Amino acid sequence: RMDLETRISKVPDGLISDYETPGALEGRLVEEVVKRGVAPGYITSYDLTLLSRGEGDSGWQRAEASAVPSAGLTVTMPYPEGITGDKYNGVVAYIYPETINGVEAGTVVYLRATKTDDGIRFTIPAPAMAGESPPVIRHRSVFIRP
């Protein structure tokens, strides 16, 4: 099961020395996508947490990295209100929550996003899912505005 929370509510342990608050981390991610020409009003941040429940367990717990398929975790996020796939392209920025496979904690990468009828689909690489990390979704119009 995937828990989806709008906005960032927690700083992953591997980033706490760089970002004292969730707002500071969210600000960094917003800065990154603004550098790519996206207006802040078109940016939405989310906390995604993969949860699992063992046989006989009554509650959900944060999943271990071993629960993530080797091909990564494919997520389909519904379009925000007022956003449609036919007029906008979705782009996903992801920040590494800790140093994983030589990629330093705090490194921002852009994941390939595909438009679907249900929302934008992207895959978070399996090694990157070892910790919690918030993605930022941006939607940019495919129309050129003067």
mmCIF file with all atom_site columns, C-alpha atoms in Angstrom:
data_model
loop_
_atom_site.group_PDB
_atom_site.id
_atom_site.type_symbol
_atom_site.label_atom_id
_atom_site.label_alt_id
_atom_site.label_comp_id
_atom_site.label_asym_id
_atom_site.label_entity_id
_atom_site.label_seq_id
_atom_site.pdbx_PDB_ins_code
_atom_site.Cartn_x
_atom_site.Cartn_y
_atom_site.Cartn_z
_atom_site.occupancy
_atom_site.B_iso_or_equiv
_atom_site.pdbx_formal_charge
_atom_site.auth_seq_id
_atom_site.auth_comp_id
_atom_site.auth_asym_id
_atom_site.auth_atom_id
_atom_site.pdbx_PDB_model_num
ATOM 1   C CA . ARG A 1 1   ? 0.000  0.000   0.000   1.00 0.00 ? 1   ARG A CA 1
ATOM 2   C CA . MET A 1 2   ? 1.197  3.511   -0.746  1.00 0.00 ? 2   MET A CA 1
ATOM 3   C CA . ASP A 1 3   ? 0.428  6.395   1.597   1.00 0.00 ? 3   ASP A CA 1
ATOM 4   C CA . LEU A 1 4   ? 0.193  9.725   -0.214  1.00 0.00 ? 4   LEU A CA 1
ATOM 5   C CA . GLU A 1 5   ? 0.302  12.977  1.688   1.00 0.00 ? 5   GLU A CA 1
ATOM 6   C CA . THR A 1 6   ? 0.126  16.380  0.025   1.00 0.00 ? 6   THR A CA 1
ATOM 7   C CA . ARG A 1 7   ? 3.068  18.552  1.086   1.00 0.00 ? 7   ARG A CA 1
ATOM 8   C CA . ILE A 1 8   ? 6.107  17.323  2.930   1.00 0.00 ? 8   ILE A CA 1
ATOM 9   C CA . SER A 1 9   ? 5.544  16.522  6.589   1.00 0.00 ? 9   SER A CA 1
ATOM 10  C CA . LYS A 1 10  ? 8.789  14.820  7.603   1.00 0.00 ? 10  LYS A CA 1
ATOM 11  C CA . VAL A 1 11  ? 12.466 15.220  6.830   1.00 0.00 ? 11  VAL A CA 1
ATOM 12  C CA . PRO A 1 12  ? 14.063 11.808  6.115   1.00 0.00 ? 12  PRO A CA 1
ATOM 13  C CA . ASP A 1 13  ? 16.747 10.901  8.677   1.00 0.00 ? 13  ASP A CA 1
ATOM 14  C CA . GLY A 1 14  ? 19.504 11.052  6.045   1.00 0.00 ? 14  GLY A CA 1
ATOM 15  C CA . LEU A 1 15  ? 18.680 14.698  5.246   1.00 0.00 ? 15  LEU A CA 1
ATOM 16  C CA . ILE A 1 16  ? 18.034 16.078  8.731   1.00 0.00 ? 16  ILE A CA 1
ATOM 17  C CA . SER A 1 17  ? 21.504 17.646  9.000   1.00 0.00 ? 17  SER A CA 1
ATOM 18  C CA . ASP A 1 18  ? 20.783 19.722  5.869   1.00 0.00 ? 18  ASP A CA 1
ATOM 19  C CA . TYR A 1 19  ? 17.094 20.502  6.386   1.00 0.00 ? 19  TYR A CA 1
ATOM 20  C CA . GLU A 1 20  ? 15.830 21.310  9.856   1.00 0.00 ? 20  GLU A CA 1
ATOM 21  C CA . THR A 1 21  ? 12.163 21.416  8.858   1.00 0.00 ? 21  THR A CA 1
ATOM 22  C CA . PRO A 1 22  ? 9.902  19.855  6.237   1.00 0.00 ? 22  PRO A CA 1
ATOM 23  C CA . GLY A 1 23  ? 9.348  23.378  4.879   1.00 0.00 ? 23  GLY A CA 1
ATOM 24  C CA . ALA A 1 24  ? 13.073 23.807  4.260   1.00 0.00 ? 24  ALA A CA 1
ATOM 25  C CA . LEU A 1 25  ? 13.230 20.526  2.350   1.00 0.00 ? 25  LEU A CA 1
ATOM 26  C CA . GLU A 1 26  ? 10.135 21.394  0.345   1.00 0.00 ? 26  GLU A CA 1
ATOM 27  C CA . GLY A 1 27  ? 11.643 24.802  -0.404  1.00 0.00 ? 27  GLY A CA 1
ATOM 28  C CA . ARG A 1 28  ? 14.769 23.143  -1.836  1.00 0.00 ? 28  ARG A CA 1
ATOM 29  C CA . LEU A 1 29  ? 12.721 20.928  -4.121  1.00 0.00 ? 29  LEU A CA 1
ATOM 30  C CA . VAL A 1 30  ? 10.566 23.828  -5.271  1.00 0.00 ? 30  VAL A CA 1
ATOM 31  C CA . GLU A 1 31  ? 13.745 25.851  -5.989  1.00 0.00 ? 31  GLU A CA 1
ATOM 32  C CA . GLU A 1 32  ? 15.032 23.014  -8.157  1.00 0.00 ? 32  GLU A CA 1
ATOM 33  C CA . VAL A 1 33  ? 11.952 22.857  -10.356 1.00 0.00 ? 33  VAL A CA 1
ATOM 34  C CA . VAL A 1 34  ? 11.660 26.655  -10.556 1.00 0.00 ? 34  VAL A CA 1
ATOM 35  C CA . LYS A 1 35  ? 15.205 26.657  -12.006 1.00 0.00 ? 35  LYS A CA 1
ATOM 36  C CA . ARG A 1 36  ? 13.759 24.586  -14.836 1.00 0.00 ? 36  ARG A CA 1
ATOM 37  C CA . GLY A 1 37  ? 11.265 27.300  -15.713 1.00 0.00 ? 37  GLY A CA 1
ATOM 38  C CA . VAL A 1 38  ? 8.201  26.138  -13.811 1.00 0.00 ? 38  VAL A CA 1
ATOM 39  C CA . ALA A 1 39  ? 6.137  28.731  -11.943 1.00 0.00 ? 39  ALA A CA 1
ATOM 40  C CA . PRO A 1 40  ? 5.717  27.901  -8.232  1.00 0.00 ? 40  PRO A CA 1
ATOM 41  C CA . GLY A 1 41  ? 1.927  27.797  -8.679  1.00 0.00 ? 41  GLY A CA 1
ATOM 42  C CA . TYR A 1 42  ? 2.326  24.714  -10.864 1.00 0.00 ? 42  TYR A CA 1
ATOM 43  C CA . ILE A 1 43  ? 4.332  22.755  -8.312  1.00 0.00 ? 43  ILE A CA 1
ATOM 44  C CA . THR A 1 44  ? 2.877  20.270  -5.852  1.00 0.00 ? 44  THR A CA 1
ATOM 45  C CA . SER A 1 45  ? 4.919  18.309  -3.320  1.00 0.00 ? 45  SER A CA 1
ATOM 46  C CA . TYR A 1 46  ? 3.984  14.965  -1.835  1.00 0.00 ? 46  TYR A CA 1
ATOM 47  C CA . ASP A 1 47  ? 5.243  12.552  0.788   1.00 0.00 ? 47  ASP A CA 1
ATOM 48  C CA . LEU A 1 48  ? 5.002  8.972   -0.453  1.00 0.00 ? 48  LEU A CA 1
ATOM 49  C CA . THR A 1 49  ? 5.477  6.116   1.969   1.00 0.00 ? 49  THR A CA 1
ATOM 50  C CA . LEU A 1 50  ? 5.403  2.463   0.995   1.00 0.00 ? 50  LEU A CA 1
ATOM 51  C CA . LEU A 1 51  ? 3.608  0.434   3.664   1.00 0.00 ? 51  LEU A CA 1
ATOM 52  C CA . SER A 1 52  ? 3.292  -3.309  4.160   1.00 0.00 ? 52  SER A CA 1
ATOM 53  C CA . ARG A 1 53  ? 1.453  -5.604  6.509   1.00 0.00 ? 53  ARG A CA 1
ATOM 54  C CA . GLY A 1 54  ? 2.680  -9.042  7.422   1.00 0.00 ? 54  GLY A CA 1
ATOM 55  C CA . GLU A 1 55  ? 0.424  -12.041 7.638   1.00 0.00 ? 55  GLU A CA 1
ATOM 56  C CA . GLY A 1 56  ? -1.633 -11.768 10.799  1.00 0.00 ? 56  GLY A CA 1
ATOM 57  C CA . ASP A 1 57  ? -0.644 -8.126  11.385  1.00 0.00 ? 57  ASP A CA 1
ATOM 58  C CA . SER A 1 58  ? -3.522 -5.755  12.033  1.00 0.00 ? 58  SER A CA 1
ATOM 59  C CA . GLY A 1 59  ? -1.684 -2.519  11.226  1.00 0.00 ? 59  GLY A CA 1
ATOM 60  C CA . TRP A 1 60  ? 0.391  -1.181  8.375   1.00 0.00 ? 60  TRP A CA 1
ATOM 61  C CA . GLN A 1 61  ? 4.124  -0.503  8.873   1.00 0.00 ? 61  GLN A CA 1
ATOM 62  C CA . ARG A 1 62  ? 6.690  1.296   6.747   1.00 0.00 ? 62  ARG A CA 1
ATOM 63  C CA . ALA A 1 63  ? 7.927  -1.295  4.255   1.00 0.00 ? 63  ALA A CA 1
ATOM 64  C CA . GLU A 1 64  ? 11.500 -2.514  4.238   1.00 0.00 ? 64  GLU A CA 1
ATOM 65  C CA . ALA A 1 65  ? 13.620 -1.809  1.162   1.00 0.00 ? 65  ALA A CA 1
ATOM 66  C CA . SER A 1 66  ? 13.457 -5.535  0.334   1.00 0.00 ? 66  SER A CA 1
ATOM 67  C CA . ALA A 1 67  ? 9.709  -5.114  -0.352  1.00 0.00 ? 67  ALA A CA 1
ATOM 68  C CA . VAL A 1 68  ? 10.459 -2.919  -3.381  1.00 0.00 ? 68  VAL A CA 1
ATOM 69  C CA . PRO A 1 69  ? 10.662 -4.812  -6.686  1.00 0.00 ? 69  PRO A CA 1
ATOM 70  C CA . SER A 1 70  ? 14.131 -4.818  -8.277  1.00 0.00 ? 70  SER A CA 1
ATOM 71  C CA . ALA A 1 71  ? 12.725 -2.848  -11.237 1.00 0.00 ? 71  ALA A CA 1
ATOM 72  C CA . GLY A 1 72  ? 11.680 -0.071  -8.855  1.00 0.00 ? 72  GLY A CA 1
ATOM 73  C CA . LEU A 1 73  ? 8.346  1.133   -7.602  1.00 0.00 ? 73  LEU A CA 1
ATOM 74  C CA . THR A 1 74  ? 5.939  2.383   -10.263 1.00 0.00 ? 74  THR A CA 1
ATOM 75  C CA . VAL A 1 75  ? 3.520  5.012   -9.006  1.00 0.00 ? 75  VAL A CA 1
ATOM 76  C CA . THR A 1 76  ? 0.546  6.608   -10.741 1.00 0.00 ? 76  THR A CA 1
ATOM 77  C CA . MET A 1 77  ? -0.380 9.951   -9.192  1.00 0.00 ? 77  MET A CA 1
ATOM 78  C CA . PRO A 1 78  ? -3.771 11.449  -10.022 1.00 0.00 ? 78  PRO A CA 1
ATOM 79  C CA . TYR A 1 79  ? -3.705 14.827  -11.711 1.00 0.00 ? 79  TYR A CA 1
ATOM 80  C CA . PRO A 1 80  ? -4.305 17.758  -9.355  1.00 0.00 ? 80  PRO A CA 1
ATOM 81  C CA . GLU A 1 81  ? -7.594 19.581  -9.701  1.00 0.00 ? 81  GLU A CA 1
ATOM 82  C CA . GLY A 1 82  ? -7.620 21.690  -12.854 1.00 0.00 ? 82  GLY A CA 1
ATOM 83  C CA . ILE A 1 83  ? -4.720 19.794  -14.469 1.00 0.00 ? 83  ILE A CA 1
ATOM 84  C CA . THR A 1 84  ? -5.284 17.468  -17.414 1.00 0.00 ? 84  THR A CA 1
ATOM 85  C CA . GLY A 1 85  ? -2.912 15.209  -19.280 1.00 0.00 ? 85  GLY A CA 1
ATOM 86  C CA . ASP A 1 86  ? -3.921 16.572  -22.652 1.00 0.00 ? 86  ASP A CA 1
ATOM 87  C CA . LYS A 1 87  ? -2.744 20.117  -21.889 1.00 0.00 ? 87  LYS A CA 1
ATOM 88  C CA . TYR A 1 88  ? 0.070  19.579  -19.383 1.00 0.00 ? 88  TYR A CA 1
ATOM 89  C CA . ASN A 1 89  ? 3.203  17.497  -19.072 1.00 0.00 ? 89  ASN A CA 1
ATOM 90  C CA . GLY A 1 90  ? 4.077  16.080  -15.681 1.00 0.00 ? 90  GLY A CA 1
ATOM 91  C CA . VAL A 1 91  ? 7.647  15.987  -14.421 1.00 0.00 ? 91  VAL A CA 1
ATOM 92  C CA . VAL A 1 92  ? 8.799  14.413  -11.172 1.00 0.00 ? 92  VAL A CA 1
ATOM 93  C CA . ALA A 1 93  ? 11.759 15.608  -9.085  1.00 0.00 ? 93  ALA A CA 1
ATOM 94  C CA . TYR A 1 94  ? 13.016 13.173  -6.447  1.00 0.00 ? 94  TYR A CA 1
ATOM 95  C CA . ILE A 1 95  ? 15.579 13.784  -3.697  1.00 0.00 ? 95  ILE A CA 1
ATOM 96  C CA . TYR A 1 96  ? 17.732 10.939  -2.413  1.00 0.00 ? 96  TYR A CA 1
ATOM 97  C CA . PRO A 1 97  ? 16.974 10.501  1.304   1.00 0.00 ? 97  PRO A CA 1
ATOM 98  C CA . GLU A 1 98  ? 20.401 9.053   2.111   1.00 0.00 ? 98  GLU A CA 1
ATOM 99  C CA . THR A 1 99  ? 23.570 8.082   0.263   1.00 0.00 ? 99  THR A CA 1
ATOM 100 C CA . ILE A 1 100 ? 22.605 5.048   -1.822  1.00 0.00 ? 100 ILE A CA 1
ATOM 101 C CA . ASN A 1 101 ? 24.837 3.199   -4.306  1.00 0.00 ? 101 ASN A CA 1
ATOM 102 C CA . GLY A 1 102 ? 27.216 6.159   -4.531  1.00 0.00 ? 102 GLY A CA 1
ATOM 103 C CA . VAL A 1 103 ? 24.478 8.768   -5.025  1.00 0.00 ? 103 VAL A CA 1
ATOM 104 C CA . GLU A 1 104 ? 24.818 11.302  -2.216  1.00 0.00 ? 104 GLU A CA 1
ATOM 105 C CA . ALA A 1 105 ? 21.963 12.156  0.104   1.00 0.00 ? 105 ALA A CA 1
ATOM 106 C CA . GLY A 1 106 ? 20.271 15.336  -1.072  1.00 0.00 ? 106 GLY A CA 1
ATOM 107 C CA . THR A 1 107 ? 20.906 14.706  -4.771  1.00 0.00 ? 107 THR A CA 1
ATOM 108 C CA . VAL A 1 108 ? 17.867 15.717  -6.814  1.00 0.00 ? 108 VAL A CA 1
ATOM 109 C CA . VAL A 1 109 ? 17.045 13.640  -9.882  1.00 0.00 ? 109 VAL A CA 1
ATOM 110 C CA . TYR A 1 110 ? 14.229 13.926  -12.388 1.00 0.00 ? 110 TYR A CA 1
ATOM 111 C CA . LEU A 1 111 ? 12.273 10.757  -13.056 1.00 0.00 ? 111 LEU A CA 1
ATOM 112 C CA . ARG A 1 112 ? 10.703 9.979   -16.420 1.00 0.00 ? 112 ARG A CA 1
ATOM 113 C CA . ALA A 1 113 ? 6.970  10.626  -16.241 1.00 0.00 ? 113 ALA A CA 1
ATOM 114 C CA . THR A 1 114 ? 4.335  9.194   -18.559 1.00 0.00 ? 114 THR A CA 1
ATOM 115 C CA . LYS A 1 115 ? 0.843  10.611  -18.987 1.00 0.00 ? 115 LYS A CA 1
ATOM 116 C CA . THR A 1 116 ? -2.007 8.151   -18.468 1.00 0.00 ? 116 THR A CA 1
ATOM 117 C CA . ASP A 1 117 ? -5.767 8.570   -18.254 1.00 0.00 ? 117 ASP A CA 1
ATOM 118 C CA . ASP A 1 118 ? -5.489 8.166   -14.468 1.00 0.00 ? 118 ASP A CA 1
ATOM 119 C CA . GLY A 1 119 ? -2.583 10.563  -13.855 1.00 0.00 ? 119 GLY A CA 1
ATOM 120 C CA . ILE A 1 120 ? 1.162  10.650  -14.342 1.00 0.00 ? 120 ILE A CA 1
ATOM 121 C CA . ARG A 1 121 ? 3.143  7.454   -13.937 1.00 0.00 ? 121 ARG A CA 1
ATOM 122 C CA . PHE A 1 122 ? 6.770  7.273   -12.880 1.00 0.00 ? 122 PHE A CA 1
ATOM 123 C CA . THR A 1 123 ? 9.147  4.710   -11.419 1.00 0.00 ? 123 THR A CA 1
ATOM 124 C CA . ILE A 1 124 ? 11.320 5.361   -8.388  1.00 0.00 ? 124 ILE A CA 1
ATOM 125 C CA . PRO A 1 125 ? 14.448 3.170   -8.737  1.00 0.00 ? 125 PRO A CA 1
ATOM 126 C CA . ALA A 1 126 ? 14.579 0.336   -6.198  1.00 0.00 ? 126 ALA A CA 1
ATOM 127 C CA . PRO A 1 127 ? 17.840 1.481   -4.557  1.00 0.00 ? 127 PRO A CA 1
ATOM 128 C CA . ALA A 1 128 ? 16.367 4.956   -4.016  1.00 0.00 ? 128 ALA A CA 1
ATOM 129 C CA . MET A 1 129 ? 13.429 3.483   -2.111  1.00 0.00 ? 129 MET A CA 1
ATOM 130 C CA . ALA A 1 130 ? 15.715 2.345   0.716   1.00 0.00 ? 130 ALA A CA 1
ATOM 131 C CA . GLY A 1 131 ? 14.655 5.420   2.672   1.00 0.00 ? 131 GLY A CA 1
ATOM 132 C CA . GLU A 1 132 ? 11.737 7.789   2.713   1.00 0.00 ? 132 GLU A CA 1
ATOM 133 C CA . SER A 1 133 ? 11.904 10.626  0.271   1.00 0.00 ? 133 SER A CA 1
ATOM 134 C CA . PRO A 1 134 ? 9.383  13.100  -1.016  1.00 0.00 ? 134 PRO A CA 1
ATOM 135 C CA . PRO A 1 135 ? 8.901  13.629  -4.722  1.00 0.00 ? 135 PRO A CA 1
ATOM 136 C CA . VAL A 1 136 ? 7.793  16.933  -6.153  1.00 0.00 ? 136 VAL A CA 1
ATOM 137 C CA . ILE A 1 137 ? 5.420  16.850  -9.077  1.00 0.00 ? 137 ILE A CA 1
ATOM 138 C CA . ARG A 1 138 ? 5.342  19.722  -11.489 1.00 0.00 ? 138 ARG A CA 1
ATOM 139 C CA . HIS A 1 139 ? 2.941  20.299  -14.324 1.00 0.00 ? 139 HIS A CA 1
ATOM 140 C CA . ARG A 1 140 ? 3.947  22.518  -17.176 1.00 0.00 ? 140 ARG A CA 1
ATOM 141 C CA . SER A 1 141 ? 1.714  23.504  -20.011 1.00 0.00 ? 141 SER A CA 1
ATOM 142 C CA . VAL A 1 142 ? 2.637  22.108  -23.390 1.00 0.00 ? 142 VAL A CA 1
ATOM 143 C CA . PHE A 1 143 ? 1.398  25.351  -24.924 1.00 0.00 ? 143 PHE A CA 1
ATOM 144 C CA . ILE A 1 144 ? 3.922  28.148  -25.413 1.00 0.00 ? 144 ILE A CA 1
ATOM 145 C CA . ARG A 1 145 ? 2.743  31.316  -23.764 1.00 0.00 ? 145 ARG A CA 1
ATOM 146 C CA . PRO A 1 146 ? 4.111  34.706  -24.847 1.00 0.00 ? 146 PRO A CA 1
#
